[in-house]
Amino acid sequence: MNKYAHSTRILVALDCIVFGFDGEALKLLLIKRNFEPEQGKWSLMGGFLEEEEDLEVATNRILYDLTGLKDIYFEEIKAFGKVNRDPVERTISICFFALINIDAHNQDSAKAQNAYWIDLKNRPDLIFDHNQMVDLALEKLRYKAALHPIGFELLPEKFTIPQLQKLYEAIYDSPLDRRNFSRKILSTNLLIDTGEKNQNSTTKKAILYQLNKEKYQSQFNAFHYFISDSMR
Amino acid sequence: MNKYAHSTRILVALDCIVFGFDGEALKLLLIKRNFEPEQGKWSLMGGFLEEEEDLEVATNRILYDLTGLKDIYFEEIKAFGKVNRDPVERTISICFFALINIDAHNQDSAKAQNAYWIDLKNRPDLIFDHNQMVDLALEKLRYKAALHPIGFELLPEKFTIPQLQKLYEAIYDSPLDRRNFSRKILSTNLLIDTGEKNQNSTTKKAILYQLNKEKYQSQFNAFHYFISDSMR
DNA sequence: TTTTAATTGTGTAAATATAACACAATTTTG
DNA sequence: CAAAATTGTGTTATATTTACACAATTAAAA
């Protein structure tokens, strides 16, 4: 059997929602398009699946081209497949979101793609069905972050508990109780006290922690609440 | 702009894990292939995405052809996209699972596809990456059913609490406490007492409930634990 | 007809987790 | 050295979860 008789072969795109956190708000790495179609408009970073390329390889390639980073945390969201979603040609898009440390990516890579960090709350209108993709990505991020400790992917190597809290507050767009949050996080035993303190602060300096990576790996699928308070 | 310059257009398949519940165990509706490739072997039900067909439309078509049912609950799992996953030709597969009432489907439709209900625990080896698909589907089903009341999709219109419990025990392959389960379920207020009793039983006849569909719709994304006990 | 076995429905107390809240310690600035 | 901002930790009330027991229903067996 050489090929399938079935005739409909179509373009497969990948589109990626890249989340970052600047210490205050959730950010998206968006493309100001300097190419057709829809030149001049905003879109997600994307690309086409190549002939001899595994889907995950393509995902990593696209993320690498945008950020200069490898081994980025990403998660598939959904395949978007409306017939006319792309006016140029029938294309299905496998959509995923990625979490990166905003300070660690390669600025030149981003510049080469004409990518900019945009506040999630001030995001411009995006082309095609990319707005829907972002909405769904945020929903999935919230869902996942409530059950698995993925927030760390958005922070630098060393971070403080107040920073982590601000991140979760940004993800859920709602305040958390400082004392309960701290207890909850520390009870997971996922954090290692580095002995250092955050020197950036203008008041009391917070303890810098780092992730216990072995524990993180092993507990990742333990599948329990990570947040608490009024998050449910 | 007429078409994208990019050349790689590939086949897009859809593959579906259909779950059912016979009152005792979880079942899969699997295809004994009487067509090439891999004739004689077992596989998931699948099909190719057509030229002018939305992805969701294709999903519904494939489910309809197999079961004769419309408006089936289904959920996308993941796109499988290894280069050589299908030895005949490069094909990506959008994989999803569906939940149906095992008694409600059209037997002739299943027969036409050469489909059989197989105990999840006794499932035969499947072609291509279909084993992986089933593994992932079960994982996602467990994940989702812990947080959202999707179990009802597998039961008849009217059902008893002991039936519902057996279903959850089958999904998680572990026993649940009868008293705690019952309280948990009833506290959701998702069940309406029909006033009838299950006549099939040889001992005490259990109350038949039906789903409060408005409440089910509105609470579906409330995103709280549905199960309890040692499930976490 | 009565007893037995299986199953269903409901209750209760202990343990655990969550929510709500208060105070002391640290650090820079004025 | 006082003031303002922020961090770390403790305590109590409430809610949820767990673990376990008993009474009621039904068909079949004695």
Short mmCIF file of C-alpha atoms (C1' of nucleotides) in Angstrom, two decimals:
data_model
loop_
_atom_site.label_atom_id
_atom_site.label_comp_id
_atom_site.label_asym_id
_atom_site.label_seq_id
_atom_site.Cartn_x
_atom_site.Cartn_y
_atom_site.Cartn_z
CA MET A 1 0.00 0.00 0.00
CA ASN A 2 1.74 3.09 -1.21
CA LYS A 3 -0.51 6.00 -0.31
CA TYR A 4 -4.03 6.47 0.96
CA ALA A 5 -6.60 6.93 -1.78
CA HIS A 6 -8.10 9.76 0.22
CA SER A 7 -7.29 13.05 -1.44
CA THR A 8 -7.64 15.82 1.11
CA ARG A 9 -4.21 16.86 2.22
CA ILE A 10 -4.11 20.18 4.01
CA LEU A 11 -1.73 22.59 5.67
CA VAL A 12 -1.03 22.02 9.35
CA ALA A 13 -0.02 25.08 11.31
CA LEU A 14 1.10 25.43 14.89
CA ASP A 15 0.21 28.52 16.89
CA CYS A 16 1.68 29.30 20.24
CA ILE A 17 0.58 31.43 23.16
CA VAL A 18 3.72 32.37 25.06
CA PHE A 19 3.06 33.50 28.61
CA GLY A 20 5.51 35.52 30.67
CA PHE A 21 5.38 37.29 34.01
CA ASP A 22 7.13 40.59 34.72
CA GLY A 23 6.60 40.56 38.47
CA GLU A 24 3.28 42.34 38.23
CA ALA A 25 1.21 41.11 35.33
CA LEU A 26 0.86 38.24 32.91
CA LYS A 27 2.30 39.02 29.48
CA LEU A 28 1.96 37.57 26.03
CA LEU A 29 4.68 37.46 23.44
CA LEU A 30 2.86 38.63 20.32
CA ILE A 31 3.93 39.19 16.75
CA LYS A 32 3.50 42.50 14.96
CA ARG A 33 3.24 40.97 11.51
CA ASN A 34 5.72 42.34 8.96
CA PHE A 35 4.70 39.72 6.41
CA GLU A 36 1.58 38.63 4.56
CA PRO A 37 -1.18 37.77 5.15
CA GLU A 38 -2.61 40.40 7.47
CA GLN A 39 0.62 42.40 7.46
CA GLY A 40 0.63 45.10 10.13
CA LYS A 41 -1.79 43.26 12.39
CA TRP A 42 -1.05 41.35 15.56
CA SER A 43 -0.97 37.58 15.81
CA LEU A 44 0.37 34.66 17.75
CA MET A 45 3.71 33.15 16.82
CA GLY A 46 3.15 30.28 14.46
CA GLY A 47 4.54 28.15 11.71
CA PHE A 48 3.80 25.22 9.47
CA LEU A 49 4.51 21.61 10.21
CA GLU A 50 7.28 20.43 7.88
CA GLU A 51 7.43 17.30 5.76
CA GLU A 52 9.74 15.16 7.87
CA GLU A 53 9.13 16.79 11.21
CA ASP A 54 7.40 15.35 14.28
CA LEU A 55 4.75 17.57 15.75
CA GLU A 56 6.66 18.08 19.01
CA VAL A 57 9.80 18.86 17.08
CA ALA A 58 7.93 21.54 15.17
CA THR A 59 6.63 22.97 18.41
CA ASN A 60 10.11 23.16 19.85
CA ARG A 61 11.44 24.68 16.63
CA ILE A 62 8.84 27.44 16.66
CA LEU A 63 9.46 28.19 20.31
CA TYR A 64 13.20 28.19 19.75
CA ASP A 65 12.97 30.57 16.81
CA LEU A 66 10.97 32.96 18.94
CA THR A 67 12.81 32.77 22.24
CA GLY A 68 16.19 31.15 21.67
CA LEU A 69 15.23 28.71 24.43
CA LYS A 70 15.08 24.92 24.45
CA ASP A 71 13.17 22.66 26.82
CA ILE A 72 10.38 25.12 27.28
CA TYR A 73 7.30 23.97 29.19
CA PHE A 74 4.39 23.74 26.77
CA GLU A 75 1.04 22.12 26.60
CA GLU A 76 -1.30 21.48 23.72
CA ILE A 77 -4.64 23.23 23.97
CA LYS A 78 -6.74 22.23 21.02
CA ALA A 79 -6.76 21.84 17.27
CA PHE A 80 -8.59 24.65 15.51
CA GLY A 81 -10.16 23.42 12.32
CA LYS A 82 -12.95 25.59 10.96
CA VAL A 83 -12.94 25.49 7.18
CA ASN A 84 -12.55 29.24 6.77
CA ARG A 85 -10.47 30.05 9.82
CA ASP A 86 -7.61 31.10 7.57
CA PRO A 87 -8.88 33.11 4.59
CA VAL A 88 -5.83 32.34 2.47
CA GLU A 89 -6.14 28.58 2.41
CA ARG A 90 -7.63 25.75 4.41
CA THR A 91 -5.29 25.26 7.36
CA ILE A 92 -5.78 23.50 10.61
CA SER A 93 -3.88 24.85 13.56
CA ILE A 94 -2.62 22.89 16.51
CA CYS A 95 -2.61 25.43 19.29
CA PHE A 96 -0.52 25.26 22.43
CA PHE A 97 0.63 27.49 25.23
CA ALA A 98 4.14 27.86 26.61
CA LEU A 99 5.43 29.23 29.88
CA ILE A 100 8.80 30.96 29.99
CA ASN A 101 10.89 33.01 32.34
CA ILE A 102 10.56 36.43 30.78
CA ASP A 103 14.14 37.38 31.64
CA ALA A 104 15.76 34.30 30.16
CA HIS A 105 14.75 34.49 26.53
CA ASN A 106 16.90 35.78 23.72
CA GLN A 107 15.92 39.33 22.85
CA ASP A 108 17.45 39.12 19.39
CA SER A 109 15.33 36.09 18.56
CA ALA A 110 12.22 37.98 19.57
CA LYS A 111 13.30 41.04 17.62
CA ALA A 112 13.93 38.91 14.53
CA GLN A 113 10.32 37.75 14.70
CA ASN A 114 9.10 41.26 15.48
CA ALA A 115 7.70 39.99 18.77
CA TYR A 116 6.75 42.14 21.75
CA TRP A 117 5.66 41.45 25.30
CA ILE A 118 2.13 42.73 25.70
CA ASP A 119 0.12 42.91 28.89
CA LEU A 120 -2.52 40.19 28.75
CA LYS A 121 -5.11 42.72 29.83
CA ASN A 122 -4.20 45.20 27.10
CA ARG A 123 -3.85 42.74 24.30
CA PRO A 124 -4.72 44.00 20.85
CA ASP A 125 -7.17 42.32 18.55
CA LEU A 126 -5.50 39.34 16.88
CA ILE A 127 -5.94 37.86 13.43
CA PHE A 128 -8.02 34.83 12.47
CA ASP A 129 -9.17 32.83 15.49
CA HIS A 130 -6.17 33.81 17.61
CA ASN A 131 -8.30 35.71 20.12
CA GLN A 132 -10.21 32.53 20.88
CA MET A 133 -6.92 30.71 21.21
CA VAL A 134 -5.70 33.14 23.84
CA ASP A 135 -8.97 32.95 25.75
CA LEU A 136 -8.78 29.18 25.81
CA ALA A 137 -5.11 29.25 26.75
CA LEU A 138 -5.81 31.40 29.77
CA GLU A 139 -8.62 29.11 30.81
CA LYS A 140 -6.36 26.04 30.53
CA LEU A 141 -3.54 27.78 32.34
CA ARG A 142 -5.86 28.61 35.23
CA TYR A 143 -7.19 25.09 35.28
CA LYS A 144 -3.78 23.49 35.23
CA ALA A 145 -2.09 25.86 37.63
CA ALA A 146 -4.73 25.10 40.24
CA LEU A 147 -3.81 21.44 40.23
CA HIS A 148 -0.16 21.32 39.27
CA PRO A 149 2.79 23.46 40.27
CA ILE A 150 3.46 24.90 36.81
CA GLY A 151 3.74 28.51 37.99
CA PHE A 152 7.45 28.05 38.64
CA GLU A 153 8.01 27.87 34.89
CA LEU A 154 7.25 31.59 34.72
CA LEU A 155 9.68 32.65 37.42
CA PRO A 156 13.44 33.01 37.57
CA GLU A 157 15.60 30.29 39.12
CA LYS A 158 15.42 31.98 42.50
CA PHE A 159 12.27 33.67 43.67
CA THR A 160 10.47 34.75 46.82
CA ILE A 161 7.12 33.63 48.13
CA PRO A 162 5.61 37.10 47.66
CA GLN A 163 6.71 36.96 44.01
CA LEU A 164 5.07 33.57 43.60
CA GLN A 165 1.93 34.91 45.18
CA LYS A 166 1.83 37.87 42.82
CA LEU A 167 2.12 35.44 39.95
CA TYR A 168 -0.85 33.42 41.13
CA GLU A 169 -2.82 36.58 41.71
CA ALA A 170 -2.04 37.63 38.15
CA ILE A 171 -3.08 34.24 36.76
CA TYR A 172 -6.40 34.26 38.59
CA ASP A 173 -6.87 38.01 38.59
CA SER A 174 -7.90 37.92 42.21
CA PRO A 175 -6.18 38.49 45.56
CA LEU A 176 -4.94 35.68 47.77
CA ASP A 177 -4.37 35.69 51.49
CA ARG A 178 -0.65 36.10 52.12
CA ARG A 179 -0.54 33.90 55.20
CA ASN A 180 -2.61 31.04 53.85
CA PHE A 181 -0.78 31.13 50.55
CA SER A 182 2.60 30.93 52.21
CA ARG A 183 1.57 28.01 54.36
CA LYS A 184 0.07 26.14 51.44
CA ILE A 185 3.15 26.57 49.29
CA LEU A 186 5.60 25.64 52.02
CA SER A 187 3.56 22.56 52.95
CA THR A 188 4.22 21.11 49.49
CA ASN A 189 7.93 20.95 50.30
CA LEU A 190 8.64 21.94 46.71
CA LEU A 191 10.73 24.93 47.76
CA ILE A 192 14.30 24.95 48.94
CA ASP A 193 15.49 27.88 51.02
CA THR A 194 18.65 29.15 49.29
CA GLY A 195 19.76 31.05 52.38
CA GLU A 196 19.85 34.21 50.28
CA LYS A 197 17.54 37.16 50.39
CA ASN A 198 16.04 39.30 47.70
CA GLN A 199 18.19 42.44 47.48
CA ASN A 200 15.81 44.32 45.21
CA SER A 201 13.34 45.07 47.93
CA THR A 202 13.18 48.48 49.53
CA THR A 203 11.74 47.09 52.77
CA LYS A 204 12.14 43.75 54.50
CA LYS A 205 14.02 41.39 52.21
CA ALA A 206 12.24 38.19 51.41
CA ILE A 207 13.82 34.75 51.43
CA LEU A 208 14.88 33.49 48.02
CA TYR A 209 13.75 29.97 47.29
CA GLN A 210 14.42 27.62 44.46
CA LEU A 211 12.42 24.73 43.16
CA ASN A 212 13.14 21.24 44.42
CA LYS A 213 13.31 19.79 40.94
CA GLU A 214 13.30 16.10 41.82
CA LYS A 215 10.22 16.58 43.95
CA TYR A 216 8.68 18.73 41.24
CA GLN A 217 9.12 15.98 38.67
CA SER A 218 7.86 13.22 40.89
CA GLN A 219 4.89 15.11 42.30
CA PHE A 220 3.89 16.75 39.07
CA ASN A 221 1.08 14.36 38.35
CA ALA A 222 0.01 13.95 41.94
CA PHE A 223 -2.98 15.99 40.92
CA HIS A 224 -4.00 17.95 43.96
CA TYR A 225 -4.95 21.51 44.57
CA PHE A 226 -2.09 23.88 44.60
CA ILE A 227 -4.02 27.00 45.33
CA SER A 228 -6.69 27.50 47.90
CA ASP A 229 -8.71 30.38 49.29
CA SER A 230 -11.53 31.61 47.12
CA MET A 231 -10.05 30.16 43.96
CA ARG A 232 -12.69 27.51 43.57
CA MET B 1 -2.85 36.09 -1.90
CA ASN B 2 -4.10 32.89 -3.38
CA LYS B 3 -2.33 30.10 -1.52
CA TYR B 4 0.52 29.75 0.92
CA ALA B 5 3.86 29.14 -0.73
CA HIS B 6 4.55 26.46 1.86
CA SER B 7 4.32 23.06 0.28
CA THR B 8 3.71 20.49 2.99
CA ARG B 9 0.07 19.48 2.91
CA ILE B 10 -0.68 16.30 4.77
CA LEU B 11 -3.52 13.98 5.67
CA VAL B 12 -5.45 14.82 8.81
CA ALA B 13 -7.13 11.91 10.51
CA LEU B 14 -9.43 11.79 13.50
CA ASP B 15 -9.33 8.88 15.90
CA CYS B 16 -11.87 8.30 18.59
CA ILE B 17 -11.89 6.41 21.86
CA VAL B 18 -15.51 5.55 22.60
CA PHE B 19 -16.14 4.69 26.24
CA GLY B 20 -19.17 2.82 27.46
CA PHE B 21 -20.23 1.28 30.75
CA ASP B 22 -22.15 -1.98 31.05
CA GLY B 23 -22.94 -1.67 34.75
CA GLU B 24 -19.77 -3.43 35.81
CA ALA B 25 -16.81 -2.37 33.72
CA LEU B 26 -15.62 0.31 31.36
CA LYS B 27 -15.80 -0.73 27.73
CA LEU B 28 -14.25 0.46 24.51
CA LEU B 29 -15.91 0.36 21.12
CA LEU B 30 -13.13 -1.01 18.93
CA ILE B 31 -12.89 -1.84 15.25
CA LYS B 32 -11.92 -5.26 13.97
CA ARG B 33 -10.44 -4.00 10.73
CA ASN B 34 -11.89 -5.57 7.59
CA PHE B 35 -10.00 -3.12 5.37
CA GLU B 36 -6.43 -2.10 4.67
CA PRO B 37 -4.03 -1.17 6.10
CA GLU B 38 -3.54 -3.61 8.97
CA GLN B 39 -6.59 -5.66 7.98
CA GLY B 40 -7.56 -8.17 10.66
CA LYS B 41 -6.05 -6.13 13.47
CA TRP B 42 -7.84 -4.00 16.05
CA SER B 43 -7.94 -0.23 15.97
CA LEU B 44 -9.84 2.80 17.11
CA MET B 45 -12.63 4.19 14.96
CA GLY B 46 -11.25 6.90 12.73
CA GLY B 47 -11.57 8.81 9.53
CA PHE B 48 -10.06 11.56 7.48
CA LEU B 49 -10.92 15.21 7.66
CA GLU B 50 -12.71 16.18 4.43
CA GLU B 51 -12.07 19.12 2.16
CA GLU B 52 -14.93 21.41 3.18
CA GLU B 53 -15.53 20.03 6.64
CA ASP B 54 -14.99 21.71 10.00
CA LEU B 55 -13.03 19.64 12.48
CA GLU B 56 -15.99 19.35 14.90
CA VAL B 57 -18.26 18.38 12.05
CA ALA B 58 -15.89 15.59 11.11
CA THR B 59 -15.81 14.41 14.71
CA ASN B 60 -19.58 14.27 14.84
CA ARG B 61 -19.71 12.52 11.49
CA ILE B 62 -17.32 9.81 12.61
CA LEU B 63 -19.19 9.31 15.88
CA TYR B 64 -22.49 9.22 14.05
CA ASP B 65 -21.27 6.64 11.55
CA LEU B 66 -20.18 4.43 14.41
CA THR B 67 -23.06 4.83 16.83
CA GLY B 68 -26.00 6.38 15.00
CA LEU B 69 -26.05 9.00 17.76
CA LYS B 70 -25.87 12.79 17.55
CA ASP B 71 -24.88 15.25 20.27
CA ILE B 72 -22.45 12.86 21.85
CA TYR B 73 -20.21 14.17 24.60
CA PHE B 74 -16.65 14.27 23.32
CA GLU B 75 -13.41 15.93 24.23
CA GLU B 76 -10.22 16.41 22.29
CA ILE B 77 -7.21 14.74 23.82
CA LYS B 78 -4.19 15.53 21.74
CA ALA B 79 -2.86 15.66 18.20
CA PHE B 80 -0.55 12.76 17.39
CA GLY B 81 2.04 13.78 14.88
CA LYS B 82 5.09 11.54 14.74
CA VAL B 83 6.43 11.37 11.20
CA ASN B 84 6.14 7.60 10.95
CA ARG B 85 3.13 6.99 13.15
CA ASP B 86 1.24 5.74 10.12
CA PRO B 87 3.43 3.53 7.93
CA VAL B 88 1.32 4.09 4.83
CA GLU B 89 1.68 7.83 4.60
CA ARG B 90 2.41 10.82 6.79
CA THR B 91 -0.79 11.50 8.69
CA ILE B 92 -1.47 13.51 11.77
CA SER B 93 -4.28 12.33 13.95
CA ILE B 94 -6.49 14.49 16.13
CA CYS B 95 -7.49 12.16 18.91
CA PHE B 96 -10.55 12.52 21.12
CA PHE B 97 -12.62 10.48 23.48
CA ALA B 98 -16.39 10.16 23.59
CA LEU B 99 -18.76 9.00 26.30
CA ILE B 100 -21.96 7.24 25.36
CA ASN B 101 -24.78 5.34 26.97
CA ILE B 102 -23.95 1.82 25.90
CA ASP B 103 -27.62 0.88 25.50
CA ALA B 104 -28.59 3.84 23.34
CA HIS B 105 -26.39 3.40 20.30
CA ASN B 106 -27.44 1.88 17.02
CA GLN B 107 -26.25 -1.71 16.80
CA ASP B 108 -26.50 -1.77 13.01
CA SER B 109 -24.17 1.22 12.75
CA ALA B 110 -21.63 -0.53 14.93
CA LYS B 111 -22.02 -3.74 12.95
CA ALA B 112 -21.50 -1.86 9.69
CA GLN B 113 -18.16 -0.65 11.03
CA ASN B 114 -17.31 -4.08 12.43
CA ALA B 115 -17.13 -2.56 15.89
CA TYR B 116 -17.29 -4.48 19.16
CA TRP B 117 -17.52 -3.52 22.80
CA ILE B 118 -14.37 -4.69 24.52
CA ASP B 119 -13.59 -4.61 28.21
CA LEU B 120 -11.04 -1.88 28.80
CA LYS B 121 -9.00 -4.30 30.88
CA ASN B 122 -8.93 -6.97 28.20
CA ARG B 123 -8.27 -4.74 25.28
CA PRO B 124 -6.26 -6.23 22.45
CA ASP B 125 -3.15 -4.67 21.05
CA LEU B 126 -4.09 -1.84 18.70
CA ILE B 127 -2.46 -0.61 15.52
CA PHE B 128 -0.14 2.37 15.12
CA ASP B 129 -0.10 4.61 18.20
CA HIS B 130 -3.66 3.73 19.19
CA ASN B 131 -2.56 2.05 22.42
CA GLN B 132 -1.00 5.29 23.56
CA MET B 133 -4.18 7.09 22.61
CA VAL B 134 -6.27 4.83 24.81
CA ASP B 135 -3.86 5.23 27.71
CA LEU B 136 -4.02 8.98 27.43
CA ALA B 137 -7.79 8.94 27.03
CA LEU B 138 -8.21 7.02 30.26
CA GLU B 139 -5.91 9.43 32.03
CA LYS B 140 -7.88 12.41 30.77
CA LEU B 141 -11.18 10.77 31.60
CA ARG B 142 -10.03 10.20 35.16
CA TYR B 143 -8.74 13.72 35.42
CA LYS B 144 -11.88 15.27 34.05
CA ALA B 145 -14.35 13.05 35.90
CA ALA B 146 -12.77 14.03 39.19
CA LEU B 147 -13.60 17.67 38.61
CA HIS B 148 -16.67 17.67 36.42
CA PRO B 149 -19.82 15.54 36.50
CA ILE B 150 -19.26 13.86 33.14
CA GLY B 151 -19.96 10.35 34.40
CA PHE B 152 -23.66 10.78 33.70
CA GLU B 153 -22.91 10.68 29.99
CA LEU B 154 -22.16 6.98 30.36
CA LEU B 155 -25.38 6.08 32.12
CA PRO B 156 -28.99 5.66 30.98
CA GLU B 157 -31.51 8.46 31.49
CA LYS B 158 -32.52 7.02 34.85
CA PHE B 159 -30.00 5.48 37.16
CA THR B 160 -29.39 4.66 40.80
CA ILE B 161 -26.68 5.93 43.11
CA PRO B 162 -25.15 2.46 43.45
CA GLN B 163 -24.92 2.31 39.63
CA LEU B 164 -23.22 5.68 39.57
CA GLN B 165 -20.80 4.51 42.23
CA LYS B 166 -19.94 1.38 40.28
CA LEU B 167 -19.20 3.58 37.30
CA TYR B 168 -16.78 5.74 39.29
CA GLU B 169 -15.18 2.66 40.76
CA ALA B 170 -14.69 1.35 37.23
CA ILE B 171 -13.21 4.64 36.04
CA TYR B 172 -10.71 4.81 38.91
CA ASP B 173 -10.32 1.08 39.35
CA SER B 174 -10.62 1.43 43.10
CA PRO B 175 -13.38 1.09 45.66
CA LEU B 176 -15.27 4.05 47.10
CA ASP B 177 -17.09 4.33 50.39
CA ARG B 178 -20.80 3.93 49.72
CA ARG B 179 -21.95 6.36 52.39
CA ASN B 180 -19.49 9.12 51.60
CA PHE B 181 -20.08 8.74 47.90
CA SER B 182 -23.81 9.02 48.26
CA ARG B 183 -23.58 12.12 50.43
CA LYS B 184 -21.14 13.77 48.06
CA ILE B 185 -23.31 13.14 45.02
CA LEU B 186 -26.53 14.23 46.68
CA SER B 187 -24.92 17.39 48.01
CA THR B 188 -24.33 18.58 44.45
CA ASN B 189 -28.09 18.72 43.90
CA LEU B 190 -27.51 17.46 40.39
CA LEU B 191 -29.85 14.52 40.87
CA ILE B 192 -33.64 14.54 40.73
CA ASP B 193 -35.51 11.75 42.50
CA THR B 194 -37.87 10.29 39.87
CA GLY B 195 -39.99 8.63 42.54
CA GLU B 196 -39.39 5.32 40.78
CA LYS B 197 -37.27 2.40 41.88
CA ASN B 198 -34.97 0.10 40.04
CA GLN B 199 -36.96 -3.08 39.36
CA ASN B 200 -33.95 -5.08 38.16
CA SER B 201 -32.59 -5.60 41.64
CA THR B 202 -33.03 -8.87 43.43
CA THR B 203 -32.72 -7.24 46.84
CA LYS B 204 -33.66 -3.78 48.10
CA LYS B 205 -34.64 -1.64 45.12
CA ALA B 206 -32.67 1.54 44.76
CA ILE B 207 -34.14 4.95 43.98
CA LEU B 208 -33.95 5.95 40.31
CA TYR B 209 -32.60 9.44 39.77
CA GLN B 210 -32.23 11.54 36.69
CA LEU B 211 -29.87 14.36 35.97
CA ASN B 212 -30.95 17.93 36.63
CA LYS B 213 -29.90 19.12 33.20
CA GLU B 214 -30.13 22.85 33.75
CA LYS B 215 -28.01 22.58 36.84
CA TYR B 216 -25.62 20.26 35.02
CA GLN B 217 -25.13 22.81 32.24
CA SER B 218 -24.69 25.76 34.54
CA GLN B 219 -22.42 24.01 37.03
CA PHE B 220 -20.36 22.16 34.49
CA ASN B 221 -17.45 24.52 34.61
CA ALA B 222 -17.68 25.22 38.31
CA PHE B 223 -14.54 23.12 38.53
CA HIS B 224 -14.63 21.43 41.88
CA TYR B 225 -13.98 17.92 43.02
CA PHE B 226 -16.70 15.51 42.24
CA ILE B 227 -15.12 12.50 43.83
CA SER B 228 -13.53 12.25 47.22
CA ASP B 229 -12.18 9.52 49.46
CA SER B 230 -8.84 8.11 48.53
CA MET B 231 -9.07 9.26 44.94
CA ARG B 232 -6.44 11.91 45.30
"C1'" DT C 1 -44.62 -18.25 56.95
"C1'" DT C 2 -40.28 -17.19 58.69
"C1'" DT C 3 -35.43 -16.78 58.19
"C1'" DT C 4 -31.44 -15.55 55.67
"C1'" DA C 5 -28.52 -13.03 52.65
"C1'" DA C 6 -27.73 -9.23 49.93
"C1'" DT C 7 -28.25 -4.61 49.18
"C1'" DT C 8 -29.78 0.20 50.07
"C1'" DG C 9 -30.44 4.51 52.80
"C1'" DT C 10 -29.01 7.46 56.45
"C1'" DG C 11 -26.42 9.03 60.73
"C1'" DT C 12 -22.39 10.42 63.67
"C1'" DA C 13 -17.90 11.43 65.51
"C1'" DA C 14 -12.91 12.16 64.72
"C1'" DA C 15 -9.44 13.96 61.86
"C1'" DT C 16 -7.96 17.12 58.52
"C1'" DA C 17 -8.02 21.17 55.69
"C1'" DT C 18 -9.41 25.78 54.82
"C1'" DA C 19 -10.61 30.51 55.92
"C1'" DA C 20 -10.26 34.51 58.53
"C1'" DC C 21 -7.68 37.24 61.16
"C1'" DA C 22 -3.27 39.65 64.34
"C1'" DC C 23 1.15 40.64 65.66
"C1'" DA C 24 6.13 40.90 65.60
"C1'" DA C 25 10.39 41.52 62.75
"C1'" DT C 26 13.08 43.70 59.02
"C1'" DT C 27 14.57 47.41 56.12
"C1'" DT C 28 14.86 51.92 53.79
"C1'" DT C 29 13.66 56.73 53.98
"C1'" DG C 30 13.10 61.03 56.05
"C1'" DC D 1 15.43 57.15 65.48
"C1'" DA D 2 10.64 57.29 64.04
"C1'" DA D 3 7.65 56.12 60.13
"C1'" DA D 4 6.10 53.35 56.36
"C1'" DA D 5 6.16 49.34 53.80
"C1'" DT D 6 6.69 44.66 53.57
"C1'" DT D 7 7.71 39.92 55.27
"C1'" DG D 8 7.32 35.78 58.36
"C1'" DT D 9 4.63 33.15 61.44
"C1'" DG D 10 0.79 31.92 64.77
"C1'" DT D 11 -4.12 31.02 66.28
"C1'" DT D 12 -8.92 30.05 66.09
"C1'" DA D 13 -13.37 29.06 63.91
"C1'" DT D 14 -15.52 26.74 60.26
"C1'" DA D 15 -16.06 23.39 56.70
"C1'" DT D 16 -14.88 19.21 54.61
"C1'" DT D 17 -13.41 14.60 54.54
"C1'" DT D 18 -12.81 10.23 56.49
"C1'" DA D 19 -14.01 6.23 58.96
"C1'" DC D 20 -17.31 3.56 60.67
"C1'" DA D 21 -22.56 1.45 62.35
"C1'" DC D 22 -27.21 0.50 62.16
"C1'" DA D 23 -31.87 0.07 60.35
"C1'" DA D 24 -34.86 -0.93 56.25
"C1'" DT D 25 -36.08 -3.47 51.99
"C1'" DT D 26 -36.45 -7.44 49.02
"C1'" DA D 27 -36.20 -12.12 47.01
"C1'" DA D 28 -34.95 -16.59 47.77
"C1'" DA D 29 -34.28 -20.36 50.90
"C1'" DA D 30 -35.75 -22.99 54.74
#
